[in-house]
Coordinates of C-alpha atoms in Angstrom, one line a residue:
Chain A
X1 CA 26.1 -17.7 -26.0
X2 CA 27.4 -14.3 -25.0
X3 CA 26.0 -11.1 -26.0
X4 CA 27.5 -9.2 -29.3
X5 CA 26.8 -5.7 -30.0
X6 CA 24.2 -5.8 -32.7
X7 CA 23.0 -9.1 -31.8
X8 CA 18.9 -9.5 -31.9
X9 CA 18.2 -10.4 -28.6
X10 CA 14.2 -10.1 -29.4
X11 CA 14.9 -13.3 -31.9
X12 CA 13.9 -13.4 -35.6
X13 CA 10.8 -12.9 -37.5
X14 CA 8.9 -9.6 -38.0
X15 CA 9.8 -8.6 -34.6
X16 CA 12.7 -8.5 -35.4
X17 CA 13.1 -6.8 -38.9
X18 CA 11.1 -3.6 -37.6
X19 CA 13.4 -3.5 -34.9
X20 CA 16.5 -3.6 -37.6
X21 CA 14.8 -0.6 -39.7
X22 CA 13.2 1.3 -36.7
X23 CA 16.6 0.7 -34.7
X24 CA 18.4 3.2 -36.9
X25 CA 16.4 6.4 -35.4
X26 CA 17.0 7.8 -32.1
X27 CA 14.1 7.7 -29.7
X28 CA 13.5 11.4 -29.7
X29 CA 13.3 11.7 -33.6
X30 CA 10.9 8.3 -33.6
X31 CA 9.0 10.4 -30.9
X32 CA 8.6 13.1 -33.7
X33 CA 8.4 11.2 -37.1
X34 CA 4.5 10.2 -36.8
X35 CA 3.4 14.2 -36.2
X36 CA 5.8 15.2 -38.8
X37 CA 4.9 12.8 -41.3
X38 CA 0.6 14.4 -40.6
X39 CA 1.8 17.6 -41.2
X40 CA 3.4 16.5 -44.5
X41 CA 0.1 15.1 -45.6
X42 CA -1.9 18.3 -44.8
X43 CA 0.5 20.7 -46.6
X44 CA 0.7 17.9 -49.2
X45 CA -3.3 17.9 -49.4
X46 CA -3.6 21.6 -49.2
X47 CA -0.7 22.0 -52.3
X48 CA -2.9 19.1 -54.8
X49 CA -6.1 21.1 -53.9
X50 CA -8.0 18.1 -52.2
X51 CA -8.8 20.7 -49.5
X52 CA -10.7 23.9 -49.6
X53 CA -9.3 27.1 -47.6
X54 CA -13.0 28.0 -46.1
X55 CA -13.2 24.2 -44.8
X56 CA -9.8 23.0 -44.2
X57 CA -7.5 26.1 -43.8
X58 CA -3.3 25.0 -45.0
X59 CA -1.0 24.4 -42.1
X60 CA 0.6 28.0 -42.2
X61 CA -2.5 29.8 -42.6
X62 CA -3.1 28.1 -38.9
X63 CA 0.4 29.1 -37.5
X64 CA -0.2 32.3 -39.0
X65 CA -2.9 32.7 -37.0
X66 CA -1.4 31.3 -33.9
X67 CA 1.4 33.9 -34.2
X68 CA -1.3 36.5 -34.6
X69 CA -3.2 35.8 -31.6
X70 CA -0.3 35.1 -29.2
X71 CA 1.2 38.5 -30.3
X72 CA -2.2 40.4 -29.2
X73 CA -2.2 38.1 -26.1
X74 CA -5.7 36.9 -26.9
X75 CA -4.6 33.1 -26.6
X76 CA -3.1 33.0 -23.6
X77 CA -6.0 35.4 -22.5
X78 CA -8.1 32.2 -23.0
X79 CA -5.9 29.3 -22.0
X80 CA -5.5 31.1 -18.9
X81 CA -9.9 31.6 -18.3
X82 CA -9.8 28.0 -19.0
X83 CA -7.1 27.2 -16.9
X84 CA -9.0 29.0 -14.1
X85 CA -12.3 27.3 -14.5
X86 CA -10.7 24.0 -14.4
X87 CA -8.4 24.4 -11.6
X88 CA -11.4 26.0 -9.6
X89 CA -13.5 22.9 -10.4
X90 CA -11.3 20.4 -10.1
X91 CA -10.2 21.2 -6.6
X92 CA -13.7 21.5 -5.4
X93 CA -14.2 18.3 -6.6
X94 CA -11.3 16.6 -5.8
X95 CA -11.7 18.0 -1.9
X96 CA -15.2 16.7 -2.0
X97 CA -15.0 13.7 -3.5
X98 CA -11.8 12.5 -0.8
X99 CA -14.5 13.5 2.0
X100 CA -17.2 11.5 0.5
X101 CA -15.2 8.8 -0.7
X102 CA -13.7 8.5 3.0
X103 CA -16.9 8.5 4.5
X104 CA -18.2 5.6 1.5
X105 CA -15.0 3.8 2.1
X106 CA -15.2 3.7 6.2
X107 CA -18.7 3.4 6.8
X108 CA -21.1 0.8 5.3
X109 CA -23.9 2.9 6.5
X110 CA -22.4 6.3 4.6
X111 CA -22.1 3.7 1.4
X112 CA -25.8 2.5 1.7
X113 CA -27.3 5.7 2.3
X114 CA -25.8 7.3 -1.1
X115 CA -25.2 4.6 -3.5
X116 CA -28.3 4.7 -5.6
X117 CA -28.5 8.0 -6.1
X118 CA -24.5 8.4 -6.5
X119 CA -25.3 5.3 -9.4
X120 CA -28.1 7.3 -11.1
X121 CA -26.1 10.9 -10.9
X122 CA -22.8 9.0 -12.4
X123 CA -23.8 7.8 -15.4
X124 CA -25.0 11.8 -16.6
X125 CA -22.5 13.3 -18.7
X126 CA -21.9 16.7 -17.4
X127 CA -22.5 18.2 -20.9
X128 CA -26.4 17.0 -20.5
X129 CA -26.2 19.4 -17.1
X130 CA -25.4 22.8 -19.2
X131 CA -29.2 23.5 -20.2
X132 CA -29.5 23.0 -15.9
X133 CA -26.7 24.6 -15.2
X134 CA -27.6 27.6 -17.1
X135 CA -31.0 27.8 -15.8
X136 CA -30.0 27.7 -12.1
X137 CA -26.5 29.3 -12.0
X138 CA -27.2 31.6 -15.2
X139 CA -24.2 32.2 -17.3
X140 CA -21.4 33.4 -15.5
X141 CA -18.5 31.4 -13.9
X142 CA -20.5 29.5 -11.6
X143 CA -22.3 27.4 -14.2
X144 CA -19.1 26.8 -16.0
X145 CA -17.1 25.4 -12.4
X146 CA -20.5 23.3 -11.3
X147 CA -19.7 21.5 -15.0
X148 CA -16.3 20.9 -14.6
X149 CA -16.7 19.8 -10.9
X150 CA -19.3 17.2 -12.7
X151 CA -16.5 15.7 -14.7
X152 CA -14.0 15.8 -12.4
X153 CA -16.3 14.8 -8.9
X154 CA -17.0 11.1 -10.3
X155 CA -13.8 9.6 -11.1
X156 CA -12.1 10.5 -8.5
X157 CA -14.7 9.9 -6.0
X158 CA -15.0 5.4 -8.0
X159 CA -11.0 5.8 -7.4
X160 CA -10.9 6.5 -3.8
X161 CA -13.5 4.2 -3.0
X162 CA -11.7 2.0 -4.7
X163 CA -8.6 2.6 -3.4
X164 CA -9.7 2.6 0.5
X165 CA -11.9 -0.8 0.0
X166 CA -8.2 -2.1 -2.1
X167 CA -6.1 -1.3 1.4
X168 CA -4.8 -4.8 2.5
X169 CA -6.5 -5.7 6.4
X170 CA -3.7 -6.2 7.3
X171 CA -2.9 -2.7 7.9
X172 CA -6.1 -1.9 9.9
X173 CA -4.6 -5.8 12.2
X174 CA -1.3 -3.6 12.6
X175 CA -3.4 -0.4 13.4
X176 CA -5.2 -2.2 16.2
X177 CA -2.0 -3.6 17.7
X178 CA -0.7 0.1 18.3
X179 CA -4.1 1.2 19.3
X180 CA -4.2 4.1 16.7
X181 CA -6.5 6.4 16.9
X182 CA -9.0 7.0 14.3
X183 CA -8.2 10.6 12.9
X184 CA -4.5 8.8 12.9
X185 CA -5.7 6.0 11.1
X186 CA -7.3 8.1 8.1
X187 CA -4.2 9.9 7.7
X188 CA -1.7 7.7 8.2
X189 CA -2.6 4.4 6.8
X190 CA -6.0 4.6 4.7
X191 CA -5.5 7.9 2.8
X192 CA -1.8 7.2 1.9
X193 CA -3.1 3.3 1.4
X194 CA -5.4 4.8 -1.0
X195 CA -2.9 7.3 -2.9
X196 CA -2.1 5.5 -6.0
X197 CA -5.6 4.8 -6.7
X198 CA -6.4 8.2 -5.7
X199 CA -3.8 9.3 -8.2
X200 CA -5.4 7.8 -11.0
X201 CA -8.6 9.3 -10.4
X202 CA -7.0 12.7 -9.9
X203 CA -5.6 11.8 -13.8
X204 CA -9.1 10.5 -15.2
X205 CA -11.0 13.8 -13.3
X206 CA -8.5 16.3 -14.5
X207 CA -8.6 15.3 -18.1
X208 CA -12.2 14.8 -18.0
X209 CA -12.4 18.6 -16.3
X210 CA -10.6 20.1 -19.3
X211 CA -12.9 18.0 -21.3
X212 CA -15.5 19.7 -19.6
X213 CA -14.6 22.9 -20.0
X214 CA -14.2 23.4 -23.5
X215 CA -17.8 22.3 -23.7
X216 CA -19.2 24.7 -20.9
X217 CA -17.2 27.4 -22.8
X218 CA -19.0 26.0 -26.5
X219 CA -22.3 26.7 -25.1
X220 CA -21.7 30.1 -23.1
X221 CA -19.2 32.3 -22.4
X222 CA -17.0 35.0 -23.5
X223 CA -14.2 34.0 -22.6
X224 CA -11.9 30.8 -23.0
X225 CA -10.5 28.2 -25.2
X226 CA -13.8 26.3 -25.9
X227 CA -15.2 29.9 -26.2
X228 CA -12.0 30.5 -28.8
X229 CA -13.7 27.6 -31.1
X230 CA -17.0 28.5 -31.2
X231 CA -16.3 32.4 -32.0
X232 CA -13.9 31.0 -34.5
X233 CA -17.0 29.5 -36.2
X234 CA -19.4 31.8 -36.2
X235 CA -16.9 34.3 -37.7
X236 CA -16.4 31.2 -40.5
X237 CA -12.5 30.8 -39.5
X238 CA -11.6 27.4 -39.9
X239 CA -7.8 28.2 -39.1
X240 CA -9.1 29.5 -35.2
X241 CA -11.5 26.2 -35.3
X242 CA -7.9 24.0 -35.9
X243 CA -5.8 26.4 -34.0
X244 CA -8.7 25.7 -31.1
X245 CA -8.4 22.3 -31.3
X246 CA -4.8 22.0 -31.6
X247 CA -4.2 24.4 -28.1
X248 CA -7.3 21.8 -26.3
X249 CA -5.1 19.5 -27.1
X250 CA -1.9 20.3 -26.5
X251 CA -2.7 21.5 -22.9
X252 CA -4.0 18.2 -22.3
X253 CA -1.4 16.9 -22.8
X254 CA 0.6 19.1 -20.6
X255 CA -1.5 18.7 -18.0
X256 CA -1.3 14.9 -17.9
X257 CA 2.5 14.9 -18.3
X258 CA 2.1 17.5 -15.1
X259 CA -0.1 14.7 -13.0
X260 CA 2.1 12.1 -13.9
X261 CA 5.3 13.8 -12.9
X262 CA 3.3 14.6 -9.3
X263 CA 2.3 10.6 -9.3
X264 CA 6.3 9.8 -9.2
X265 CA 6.8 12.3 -6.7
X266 CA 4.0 11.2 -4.2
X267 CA 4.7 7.6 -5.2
X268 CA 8.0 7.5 -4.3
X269 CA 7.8 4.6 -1.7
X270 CA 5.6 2.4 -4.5
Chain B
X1 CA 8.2 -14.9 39.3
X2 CA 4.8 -14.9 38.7
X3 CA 2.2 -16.0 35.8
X4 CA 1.7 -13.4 33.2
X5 CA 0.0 -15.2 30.8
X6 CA -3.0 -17.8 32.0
X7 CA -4.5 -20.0 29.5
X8 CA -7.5 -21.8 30.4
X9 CA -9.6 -24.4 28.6
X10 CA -9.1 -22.5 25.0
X11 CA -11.5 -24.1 22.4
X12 CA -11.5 -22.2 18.7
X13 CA -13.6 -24.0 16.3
X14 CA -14.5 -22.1 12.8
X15 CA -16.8 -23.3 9.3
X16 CA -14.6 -24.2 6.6
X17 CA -17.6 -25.4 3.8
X18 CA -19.6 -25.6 6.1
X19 CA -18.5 -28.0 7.9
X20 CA -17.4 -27.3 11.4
X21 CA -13.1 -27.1 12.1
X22 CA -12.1 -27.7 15.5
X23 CA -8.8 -25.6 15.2
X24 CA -8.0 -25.5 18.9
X25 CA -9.0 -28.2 21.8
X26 CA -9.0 -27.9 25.4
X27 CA -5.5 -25.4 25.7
X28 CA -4.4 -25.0 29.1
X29 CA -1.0 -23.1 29.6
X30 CA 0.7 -20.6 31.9
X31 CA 3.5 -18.5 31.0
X32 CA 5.6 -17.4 33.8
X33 CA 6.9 -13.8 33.8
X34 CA 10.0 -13.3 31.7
X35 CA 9.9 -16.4 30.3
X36 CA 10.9 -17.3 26.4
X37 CA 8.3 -19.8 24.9
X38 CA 8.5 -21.5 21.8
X39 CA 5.7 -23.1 20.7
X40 CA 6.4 -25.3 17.8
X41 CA 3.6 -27.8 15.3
X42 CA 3.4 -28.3 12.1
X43 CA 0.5 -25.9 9.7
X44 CA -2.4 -26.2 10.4
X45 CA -2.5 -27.3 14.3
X46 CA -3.8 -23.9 15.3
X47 CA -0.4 -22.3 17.0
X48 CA -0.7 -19.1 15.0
X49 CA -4.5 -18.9 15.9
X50 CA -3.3 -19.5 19.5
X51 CA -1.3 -16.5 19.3
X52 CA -3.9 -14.5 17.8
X53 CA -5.8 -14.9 20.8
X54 CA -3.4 -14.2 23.1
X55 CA -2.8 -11.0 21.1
X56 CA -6.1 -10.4 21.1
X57 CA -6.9 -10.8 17.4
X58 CA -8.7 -13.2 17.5
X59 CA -11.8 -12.9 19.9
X60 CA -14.4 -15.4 19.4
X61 CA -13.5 -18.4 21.1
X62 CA -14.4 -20.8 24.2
X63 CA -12.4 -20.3 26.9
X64 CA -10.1 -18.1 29.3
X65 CA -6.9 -16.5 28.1
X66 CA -5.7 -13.8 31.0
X67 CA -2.8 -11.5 30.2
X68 CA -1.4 -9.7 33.5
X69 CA -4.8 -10.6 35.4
X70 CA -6.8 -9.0 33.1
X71 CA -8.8 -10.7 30.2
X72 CA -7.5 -10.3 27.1
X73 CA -10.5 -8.6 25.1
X74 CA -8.8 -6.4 22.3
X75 CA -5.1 -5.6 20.9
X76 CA -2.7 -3.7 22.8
X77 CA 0.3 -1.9 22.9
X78 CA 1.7 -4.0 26.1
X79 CA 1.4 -7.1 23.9
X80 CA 3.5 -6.4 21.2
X81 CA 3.2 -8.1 17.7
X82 CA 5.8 -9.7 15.8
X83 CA 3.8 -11.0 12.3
X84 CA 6.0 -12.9 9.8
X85 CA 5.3 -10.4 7.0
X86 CA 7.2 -7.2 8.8
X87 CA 4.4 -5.4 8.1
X88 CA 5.6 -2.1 7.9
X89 CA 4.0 0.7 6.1
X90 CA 5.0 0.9 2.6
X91 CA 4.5 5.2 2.4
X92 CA 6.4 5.8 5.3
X93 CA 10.3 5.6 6.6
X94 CA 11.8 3.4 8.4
X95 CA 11.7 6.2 11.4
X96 CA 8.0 7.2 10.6
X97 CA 7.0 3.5 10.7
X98 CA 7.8 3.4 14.3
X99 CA 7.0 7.1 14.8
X100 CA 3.3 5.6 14.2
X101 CA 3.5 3.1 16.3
X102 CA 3.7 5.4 19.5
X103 CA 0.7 7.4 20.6
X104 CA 1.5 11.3 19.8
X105 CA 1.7 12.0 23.3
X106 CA 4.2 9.7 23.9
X107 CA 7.8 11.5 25.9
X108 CA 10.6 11.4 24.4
X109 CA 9.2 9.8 21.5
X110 CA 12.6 10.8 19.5
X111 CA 15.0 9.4 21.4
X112 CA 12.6 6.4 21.9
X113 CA 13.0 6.4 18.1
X114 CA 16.3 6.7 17.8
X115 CA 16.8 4.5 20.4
X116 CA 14.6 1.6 19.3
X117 CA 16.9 1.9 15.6
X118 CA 20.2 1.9 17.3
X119 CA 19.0 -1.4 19.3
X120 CA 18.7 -3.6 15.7
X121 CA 21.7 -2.2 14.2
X122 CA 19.7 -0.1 11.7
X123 CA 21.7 3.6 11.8
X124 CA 21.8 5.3 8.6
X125 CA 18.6 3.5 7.3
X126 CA 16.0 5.8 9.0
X127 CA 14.7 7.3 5.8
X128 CA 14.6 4.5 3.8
X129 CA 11.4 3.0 2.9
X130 CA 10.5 -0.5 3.1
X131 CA 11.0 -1.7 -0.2
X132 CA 14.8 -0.3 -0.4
X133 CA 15.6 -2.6 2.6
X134 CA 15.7 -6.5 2.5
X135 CA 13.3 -8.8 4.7
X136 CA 16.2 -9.6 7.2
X137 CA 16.2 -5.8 7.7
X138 CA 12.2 -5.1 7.5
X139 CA 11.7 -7.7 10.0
X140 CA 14.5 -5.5 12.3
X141 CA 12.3 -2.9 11.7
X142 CA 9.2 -4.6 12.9
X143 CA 10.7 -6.0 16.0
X144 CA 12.1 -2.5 17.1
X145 CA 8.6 -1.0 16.4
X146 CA 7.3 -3.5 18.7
X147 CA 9.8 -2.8 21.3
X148 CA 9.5 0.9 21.1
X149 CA 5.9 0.4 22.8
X150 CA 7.8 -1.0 25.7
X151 CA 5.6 -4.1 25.6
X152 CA 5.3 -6.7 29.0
X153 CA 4.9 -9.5 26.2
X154 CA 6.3 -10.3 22.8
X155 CA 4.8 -12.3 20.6
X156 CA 6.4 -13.6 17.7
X157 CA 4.6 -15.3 14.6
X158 CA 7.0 -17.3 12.6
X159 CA 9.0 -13.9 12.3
X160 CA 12.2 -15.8 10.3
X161 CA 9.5 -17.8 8.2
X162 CA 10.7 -16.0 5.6
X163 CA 14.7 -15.1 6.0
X164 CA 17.5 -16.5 4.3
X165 CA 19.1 -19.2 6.8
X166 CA 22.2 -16.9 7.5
X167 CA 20.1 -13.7 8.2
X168 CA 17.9 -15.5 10.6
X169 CA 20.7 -16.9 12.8
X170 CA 21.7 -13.4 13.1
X171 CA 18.4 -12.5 14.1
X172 CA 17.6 -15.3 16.1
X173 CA 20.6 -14.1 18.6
X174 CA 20.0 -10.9 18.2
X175 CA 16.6 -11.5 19.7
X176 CA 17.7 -14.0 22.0
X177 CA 20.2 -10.8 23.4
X178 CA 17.2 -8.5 23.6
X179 CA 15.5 -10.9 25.3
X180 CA 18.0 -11.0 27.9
X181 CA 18.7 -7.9 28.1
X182 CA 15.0 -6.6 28.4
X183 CA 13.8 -9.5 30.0
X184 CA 10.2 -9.2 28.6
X185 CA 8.1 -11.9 28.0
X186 CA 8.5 -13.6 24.5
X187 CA 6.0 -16.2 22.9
X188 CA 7.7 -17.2 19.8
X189 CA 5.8 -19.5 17.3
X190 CA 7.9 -21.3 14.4
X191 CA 7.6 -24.6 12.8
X192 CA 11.6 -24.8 13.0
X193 CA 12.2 -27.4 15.6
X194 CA 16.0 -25.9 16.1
X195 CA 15.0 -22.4 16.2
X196 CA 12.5 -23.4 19.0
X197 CA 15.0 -25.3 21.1
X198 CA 17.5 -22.7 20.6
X199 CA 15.1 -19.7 21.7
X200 CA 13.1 -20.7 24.0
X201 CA 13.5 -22.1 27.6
X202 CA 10.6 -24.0 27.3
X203 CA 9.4 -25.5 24.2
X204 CA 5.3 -26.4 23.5
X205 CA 4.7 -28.9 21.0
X206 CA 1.7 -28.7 19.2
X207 CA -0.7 -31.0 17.1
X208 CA -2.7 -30.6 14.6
X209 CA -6.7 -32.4 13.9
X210 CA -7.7 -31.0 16.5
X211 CA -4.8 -28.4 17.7
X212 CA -3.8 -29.4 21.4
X213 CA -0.4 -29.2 23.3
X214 CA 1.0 -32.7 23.1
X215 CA 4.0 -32.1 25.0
X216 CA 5.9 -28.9 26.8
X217 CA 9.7 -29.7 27.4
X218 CA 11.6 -27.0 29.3
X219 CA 15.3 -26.5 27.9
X220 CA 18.5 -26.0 29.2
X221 CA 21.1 -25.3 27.1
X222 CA 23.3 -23.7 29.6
X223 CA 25.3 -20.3 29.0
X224 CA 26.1 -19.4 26.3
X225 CA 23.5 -21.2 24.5
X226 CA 25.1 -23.4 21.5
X227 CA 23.5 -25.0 18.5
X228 CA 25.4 -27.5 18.7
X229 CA 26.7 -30.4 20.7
X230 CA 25.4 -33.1 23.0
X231 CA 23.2 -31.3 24.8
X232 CA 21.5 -29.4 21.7
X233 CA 21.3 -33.1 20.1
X234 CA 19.3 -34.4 22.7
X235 CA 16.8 -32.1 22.9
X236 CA 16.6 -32.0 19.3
X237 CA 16.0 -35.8 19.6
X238 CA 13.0 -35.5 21.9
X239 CA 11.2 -32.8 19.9
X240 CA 11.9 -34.9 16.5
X241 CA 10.2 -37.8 18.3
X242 CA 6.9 -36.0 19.2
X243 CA 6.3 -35.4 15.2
X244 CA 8.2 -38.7 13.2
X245 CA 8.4 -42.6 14.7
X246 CA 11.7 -44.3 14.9
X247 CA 10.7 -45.5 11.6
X248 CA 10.0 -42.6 9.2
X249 CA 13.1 -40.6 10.5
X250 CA 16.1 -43.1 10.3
X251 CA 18.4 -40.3 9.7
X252 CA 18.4 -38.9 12.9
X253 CA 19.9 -42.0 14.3
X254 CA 22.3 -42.3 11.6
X255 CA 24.1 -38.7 12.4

């Protein structure tokens, strides 16, 4: 049997009939159609009244809005605190977390001496640290960065560990043959050994660090998106609550696409 | 020349279930400097774990193995590795993977490099990782890397276990020509009886339940060696007796 243009190589059934209506839209506009088909039935909700303006604003009362507060800068103003925050965080966790998580991964006696208290910090979410945070760092940037280091700090310290304890022996059998040195060793073979683990962790932390963020901003600040949604309701604006939530969103997104597109890079040799 | 390689009463026994495995009885062999060995048994009669311990991989065992009158206690860079994965770093190069292999103080370590890569034909493939060259090629790779280190001995653990039969006649003379050329040491185990008798100018034959050296049979196959022919057929013949009687290997007779 040779292979026809048209012909459903996925075989018959239901499989196959989505395939035959789905087959007719191009991937980008399939990529689009579920978003598209939301916003339909929000303006459609908004137009039959199911929804009231003070509790569910209408989609262009929210664009309006965006349009108003990128024009007087005061969005970008906020995704670019948060962006701050979250970057500062992040990196402090994700440096300390590869030094710890190197230590854990090389030393029995490192992973001993810190496990039980590592297992009793871990499970904490870092929101339940804010009243803390607050008390001891008061409410300036500091509080917000320990918060986000907090969301960030665990998964990528589980993923390294993981990743060092995942290396094959092998490796460290090779390593002895060439008598390689042990600051040699951690660069060359365990920390790149551990990469695509560590990469995953640097996915998990980041998102959990903007995560993180937004609620640090909730609670205190004056500044920032999560800072953005909670003005926005105490000034009873639903469409800057939306608008809020829609921007957390969105750069979440962006970032992830970001730390996937840096995987593929550092991956290359996988 | 002299002995580079003394083997003395070797005994390796390990717990498989907890019942005691005696992998290795009673080995006694000498290797004399610049010599091509080829020890040959079926799995399981211990000649990898041998070479382990003349590697010094493996370090718990009875016995005496002395490599250029020294004990062997650890790994080293004089006794280079061949394994029969290539083991080569996935993250890095083809030209980083033996980069690594040479202490950072090393002279000359770039022409060494470039050197070692010119030596197995591998030009043009120096940025390549691993996984865009084929086994044939990784297992180049690994041999250079070993030779880079300008080993006295080279040991070889089934190293064309896992090559195509065409690629690993290639690389069988191609060895075989670096082995003349360098005239270092080579321990070569395989479970290829041809491969053995072709390689090596002295051929160990192993046993397995407990692992001893049943036989050692030095070859001649004259210059240049041939796979073929008389000669090749009648050492073939003497190594094919040690592992099948006359009657489970008919065929041999029938040729």
């Amino acid at each position: 049997m040779a292979y026809e243009p048209g012909m459903d190589l996925a075989g018959g059934g239901r499989a196959g009939r989505l395939r035959g209506l789905s087959g007719k839209l191009p991937a980008w506009l399939l990529y689009f159609t579920l978003p598209i088909i939301l916003l339909l039935v929000w303006k459609g909700a908004d137009m039959l009244g199911y929804i009231k303006p003070y509790t569910m604003p209408s989609p262009e009362k929210v664009a309006a809005t965006a349009i108003e507060l990128v024009r007087n800068g005061k969005l970008v103003k906020h995704i670019v605190a948060s962006m701050e925050r979250v970057l500062e965080g992040f990196f402090i966790a994700l440096v300390s977390a590869l030094a710890l998580g190197v230590g854990i991964g090389l030393s029995k006696r490192v992973d001993i001496f810190t496990t039980l208290v590592l297992q009793i910090l871990r499970p904490i979410p870092p929101i339940a640290w804010i009243p803390m945070a607050i008390l001891w760092l008061g409410i300036g940037e500091t509080s917000k960065v320990f918060i986000i280091f907090l969301g960030a700090f665990f998964p990528i310290l589980v993923n390294v560990v993981d990743g060092i304890s995942g290396i094959d022996a092998k490796y460290f059998e090779l390593a002895s043959v060439y008598e390689i040195p042990r600051k040699k060793l951690i660069l060359r073979v365990i920390l790149p050994g551990a990469t695509p683990s560590i990469m995953t962790g640097v996915r998990v932390g980041l998102g959990n660090a903007w995560v993180c963020v937004v609620a640090a901003e909730m609670i205190a600040a004056v500044s920032g998106v999560g800072y953005m949604l909670s003005d926005g309701r105490s000034l009873s604006r639903p469409d800057i609550v939306i608008l809020g939530m829609l921007v957390v969103g969105f750069v979440g997104k962006v970032m992830d696409d970001l730390v996937k597109w840096v995987r593929a890079k550092v991956l290359v040799w996988a | 020349m002299p002995d580079i390689l003394e083997i003395n009463h070797v005994c390796k026994r390990f717990s498989q279930n907890g019942s005691i495995v005696e992998a290795l009885r009673d080995i006694n062999l000498n290797v004399e400097e610049g010599n091509f060995v080829s020890i040959i048994g079926v799995s399981g009669c211990g000649k990898s774990t041998l070479l382990r311990i003349i590697g010094g991989l493996e370090t718990d065992y009875e016995g005496s193995v002395t490599f250029d009158g020294m004990p062997v206690t650890a790994p080293s860079r004089k006794k280079g590795f061949v394994f029969q994965d290539h083991r080569l770093l996935p993250w890095l190069t083809i030209e980083d993977n033996i980069r690594f292999s040479l202490p950072e103080e090393q002279e000359d370590r770039e022409s060494i490099i470039r050197e070692s890569i010119r030596m197995v034909g591998l030009e043009g493939f120096e940025s390549a990782y691993p996984k865009q060259i084929s086994g044939g090629m990784s297992q180049r790779v690994s041999i250079a890397r070993a030779l880079s280190n300008d080993p006295k001995i080279l040991l070889l653990d089934e190293p064309f276990g896992s090559l195509d039969a065409i690629t690993k006649i290639n690389l069988q003379d191609e060895l075989l020509n670096i082995w003349k050329r360098e005239s270092i040491t080579m321990i070569l185990v395989t479970h290829d009886i041809d491969e053995a008798i072709y390689l090596g100018n002295s051929v160990v034959v192993m046993t397995p339940r407990p692992g001893t050296i049943k036989r050692v049979e030095n070859i001649d196959l004259g210059e240049p060696k041939k796979r073929t022919g008389p000669i090749f057929s009648r050492y073939r013949e003497i190594i094919y007796r040690e592992f099948f009687t006359e009657a489970n290997s008919p065929f041999i007779y029938n040729l």
